[in-house]
Every structure is written in C-alpha cells, then in structure tokens.
mmCIF file of C-alpha atoms and ligand atoms in Angstrom:
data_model
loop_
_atom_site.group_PDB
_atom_site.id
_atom_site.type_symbol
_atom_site.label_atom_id
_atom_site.label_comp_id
_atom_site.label_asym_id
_atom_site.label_seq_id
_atom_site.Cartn_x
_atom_site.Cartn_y
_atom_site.Cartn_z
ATOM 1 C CA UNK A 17 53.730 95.525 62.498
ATOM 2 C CA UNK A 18 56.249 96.689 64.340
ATOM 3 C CA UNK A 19 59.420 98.471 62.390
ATOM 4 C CA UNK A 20 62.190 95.880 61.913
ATOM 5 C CA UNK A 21 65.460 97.098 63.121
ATOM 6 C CA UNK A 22 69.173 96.333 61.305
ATOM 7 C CA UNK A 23 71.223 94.807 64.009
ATOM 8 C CA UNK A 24 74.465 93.519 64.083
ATOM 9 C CA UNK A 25 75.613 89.918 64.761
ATOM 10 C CA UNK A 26 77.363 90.432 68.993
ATOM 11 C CA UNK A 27 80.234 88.034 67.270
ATOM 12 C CA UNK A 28 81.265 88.781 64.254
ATOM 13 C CA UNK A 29 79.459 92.209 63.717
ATOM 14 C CA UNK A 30 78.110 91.430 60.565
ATOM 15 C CA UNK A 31 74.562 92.991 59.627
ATOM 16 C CA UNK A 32 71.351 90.709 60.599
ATOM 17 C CA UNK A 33 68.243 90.668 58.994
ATOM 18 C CA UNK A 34 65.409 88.932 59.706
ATOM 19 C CA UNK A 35 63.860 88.507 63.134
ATOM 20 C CA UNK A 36 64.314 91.600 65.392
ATOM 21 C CA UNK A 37 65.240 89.534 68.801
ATOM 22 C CA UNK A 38 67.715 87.895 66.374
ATOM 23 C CA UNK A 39 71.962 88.749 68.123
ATOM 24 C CA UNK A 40 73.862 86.601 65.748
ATOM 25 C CA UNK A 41 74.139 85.112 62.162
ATOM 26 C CA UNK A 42 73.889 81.855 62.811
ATOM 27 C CA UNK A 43 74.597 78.539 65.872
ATOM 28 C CA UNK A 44 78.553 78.891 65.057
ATOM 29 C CA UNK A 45 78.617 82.687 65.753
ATOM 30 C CA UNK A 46 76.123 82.438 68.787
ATOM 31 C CA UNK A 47 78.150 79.428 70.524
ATOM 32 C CA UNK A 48 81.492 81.412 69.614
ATOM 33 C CA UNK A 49 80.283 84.514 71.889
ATOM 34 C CA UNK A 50 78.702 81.952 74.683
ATOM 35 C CA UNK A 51 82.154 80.221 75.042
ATOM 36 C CA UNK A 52 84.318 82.878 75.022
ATOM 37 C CA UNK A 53 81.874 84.494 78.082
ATOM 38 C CA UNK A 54 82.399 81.390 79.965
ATOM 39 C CA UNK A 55 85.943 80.866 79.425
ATOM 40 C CA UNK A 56 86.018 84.303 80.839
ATOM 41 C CA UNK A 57 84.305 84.034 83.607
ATOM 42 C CA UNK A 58 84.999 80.852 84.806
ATOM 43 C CA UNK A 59 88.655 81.855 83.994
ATOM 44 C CA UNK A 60 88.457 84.706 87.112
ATOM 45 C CA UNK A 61 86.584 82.224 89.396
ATOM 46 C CA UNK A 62 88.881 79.719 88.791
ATOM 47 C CA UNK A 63 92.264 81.756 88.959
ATOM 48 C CA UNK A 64 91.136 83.406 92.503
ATOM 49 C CA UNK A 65 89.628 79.750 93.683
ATOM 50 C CA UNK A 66 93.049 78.528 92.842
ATOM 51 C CA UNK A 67 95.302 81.515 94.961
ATOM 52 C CA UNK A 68 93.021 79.828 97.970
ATOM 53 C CA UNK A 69 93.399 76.731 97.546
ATOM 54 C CA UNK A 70 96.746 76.904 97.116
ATOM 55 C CA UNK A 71 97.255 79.366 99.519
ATOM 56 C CA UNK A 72 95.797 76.752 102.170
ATOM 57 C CA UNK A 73 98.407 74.036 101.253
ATOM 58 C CA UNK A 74 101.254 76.262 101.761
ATOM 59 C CA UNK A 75 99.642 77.197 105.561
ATOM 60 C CA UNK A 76 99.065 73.263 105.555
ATOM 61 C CA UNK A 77 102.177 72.206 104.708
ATOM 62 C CA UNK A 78 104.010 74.323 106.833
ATOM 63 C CA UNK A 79 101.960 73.668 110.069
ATOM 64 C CA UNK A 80 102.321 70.171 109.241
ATOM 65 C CA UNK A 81 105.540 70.619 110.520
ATOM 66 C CA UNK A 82 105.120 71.135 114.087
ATOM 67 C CA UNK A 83 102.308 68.765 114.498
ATOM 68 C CA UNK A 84 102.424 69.718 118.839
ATOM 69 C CA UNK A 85 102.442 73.122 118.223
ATOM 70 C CA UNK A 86 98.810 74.709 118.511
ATOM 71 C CA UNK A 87 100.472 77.474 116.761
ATOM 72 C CA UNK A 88 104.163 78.090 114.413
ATOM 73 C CA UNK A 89 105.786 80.414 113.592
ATOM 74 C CA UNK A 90 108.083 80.494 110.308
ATOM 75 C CA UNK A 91 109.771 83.360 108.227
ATOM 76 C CA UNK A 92 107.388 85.460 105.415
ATOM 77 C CA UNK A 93 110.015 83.985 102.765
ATOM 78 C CA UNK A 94 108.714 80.284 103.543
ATOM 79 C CA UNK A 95 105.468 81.402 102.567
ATOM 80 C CA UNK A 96 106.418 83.372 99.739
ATOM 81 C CA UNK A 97 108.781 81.351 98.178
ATOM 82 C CA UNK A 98 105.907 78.706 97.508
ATOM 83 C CA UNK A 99 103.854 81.295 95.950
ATOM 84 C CA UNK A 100 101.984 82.270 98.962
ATOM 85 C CA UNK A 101 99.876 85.144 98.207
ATOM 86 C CA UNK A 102 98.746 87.567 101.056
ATOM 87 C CA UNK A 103 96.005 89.068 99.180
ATOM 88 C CA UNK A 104 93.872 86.335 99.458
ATOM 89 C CA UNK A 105 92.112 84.511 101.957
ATOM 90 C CA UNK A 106 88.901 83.572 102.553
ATOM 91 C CA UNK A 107 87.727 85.329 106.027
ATOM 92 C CA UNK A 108 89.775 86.867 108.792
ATOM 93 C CA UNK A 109 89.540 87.057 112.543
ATOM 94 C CA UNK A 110 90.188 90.141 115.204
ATOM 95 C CA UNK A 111 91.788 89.293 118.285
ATOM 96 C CA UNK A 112 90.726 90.931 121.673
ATOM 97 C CA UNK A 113 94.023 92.449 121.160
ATOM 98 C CA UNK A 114 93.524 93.705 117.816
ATOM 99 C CA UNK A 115 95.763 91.000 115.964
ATOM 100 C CA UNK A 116 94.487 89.987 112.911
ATOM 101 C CA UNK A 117 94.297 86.698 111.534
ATOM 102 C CA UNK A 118 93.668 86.042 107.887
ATOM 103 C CA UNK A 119 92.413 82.690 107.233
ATOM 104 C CA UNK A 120 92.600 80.408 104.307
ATOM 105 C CA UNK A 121 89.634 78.256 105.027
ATOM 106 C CA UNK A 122 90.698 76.585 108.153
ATOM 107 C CA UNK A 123 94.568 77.929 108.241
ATOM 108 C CA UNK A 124 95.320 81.410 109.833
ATOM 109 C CA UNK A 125 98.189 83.216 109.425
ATOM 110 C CA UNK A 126 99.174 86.424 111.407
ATOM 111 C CA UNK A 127 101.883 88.645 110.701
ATOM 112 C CA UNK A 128 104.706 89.439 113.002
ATOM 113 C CA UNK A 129 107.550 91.826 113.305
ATOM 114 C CA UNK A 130 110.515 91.083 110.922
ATOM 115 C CA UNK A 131 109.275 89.451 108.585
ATOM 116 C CA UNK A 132 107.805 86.450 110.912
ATOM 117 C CA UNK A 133 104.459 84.312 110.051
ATOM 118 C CA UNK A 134 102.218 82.588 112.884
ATOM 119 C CA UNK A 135 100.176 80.294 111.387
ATOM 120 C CA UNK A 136 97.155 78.410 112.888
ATOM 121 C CA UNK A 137 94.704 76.110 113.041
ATOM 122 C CA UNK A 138 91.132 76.095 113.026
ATOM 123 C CA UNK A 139 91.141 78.768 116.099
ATOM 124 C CA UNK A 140 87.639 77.752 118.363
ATOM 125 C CA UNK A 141 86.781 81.439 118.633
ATOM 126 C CA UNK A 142 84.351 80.202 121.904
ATOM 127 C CA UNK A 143 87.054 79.260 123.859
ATOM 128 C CA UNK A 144 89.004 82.397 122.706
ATOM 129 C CA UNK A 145 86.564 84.803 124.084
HETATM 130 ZN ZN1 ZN B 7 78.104 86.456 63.055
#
C-alpha cells in the first residue's frame, strides 16, 4: 500500500486526511477554489473582449458620420475622450507604403501627424494590392 501523504485543502489550507488524490475538505471548499478560478479568468477574457468591442463602436460611431467618405479623418481626442484605447485591436494591416492600420474587427484606424485619426472600413486588401 502505497504511503499516504498529509496534504493540505488548495482553499482553505487546512490538513486532509484520507484519500491521497483528495485537494480539499469538502464540496463547499472545492466549489469555492473552482469559482474564484473562473471569475478570474473569465474576468481577463472578458475585460480585454470588452476594450474591443468597445473600441469598435467608437471607430463605428465616428465613421458613421461621414457615411460618403470611404475614409475620415477626426482628431485623437474624439477617440479618446470615449475611452478609445489604442492598445487594443484585433489585427492590423501594412500598407505598400508602410502605414499601418490597426483594426478593430472591421474598423481601421491609422494615425496621422498632430494628433489626427483616419479611420476605415472594411479595407478589400485585393483591390489594394
Ligand atoms: Zn478546506
């Protein structure tokens, strides 16, 4: 028979006995740890998912505006000031040029000199090369 280890409970940190493949005292302590893993993971999925999507209502919103135009071009603060945040984005795009678009699923933005924003709209790469 194999040696039986003393382990401590992963919640509470009390001592176990009994089983060796036993982590916690009991259901409460074992569905205490579970939750609190999942509240923290889903917490970082869900605070990034939300900087996207939110970050694609903002580009929305504001190209929304000029319905004609295939592309607009507004001031950094417009975007900022409705909690725009540059540091996400969910893919980006290299012109022949060597501008860089960041897009929000199907909303690009490219910055400009002082402090101007181009934003687009699903760019058709084919017809761009
Ligand atoms: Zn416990």
């Amino acid at each position: 028979m194999p040696k039986r280890e003393e382990t401590s409970c992963q919640e509470c940190g009390d001592k176990l006995n009994g089983r060796r493949d036993k982590k916690f005292c009991d259901v409460s302590c074992r569905n205490a740890f579970n939750n609190t893993l999942n509240i923290e993971k889903a917490g970082i999925v869900r605070r990034i998912n939300n900087y996207l999507r939110k970050n694609r209502l903002i580009l929305k919103d504001l190209k929304a505006r000029y319905p004609e135009k295939r592309a607009c071009n507004v001031h950094r603060s417009q975007l900022t000031d409705s909690g725009f945040r540059f540091d996400f984005y969910t893919s980006s795009y290299t012109t022949k040029q060597g501008n860089v678009y960041f897009f929000n699923y199907e909303f690009g933005f490219m910055e400009l000199e002082e402090d101007r924003i181009v934003i687009v709209e699903n760019i058709d790469e084919k017809k761009r090369a």
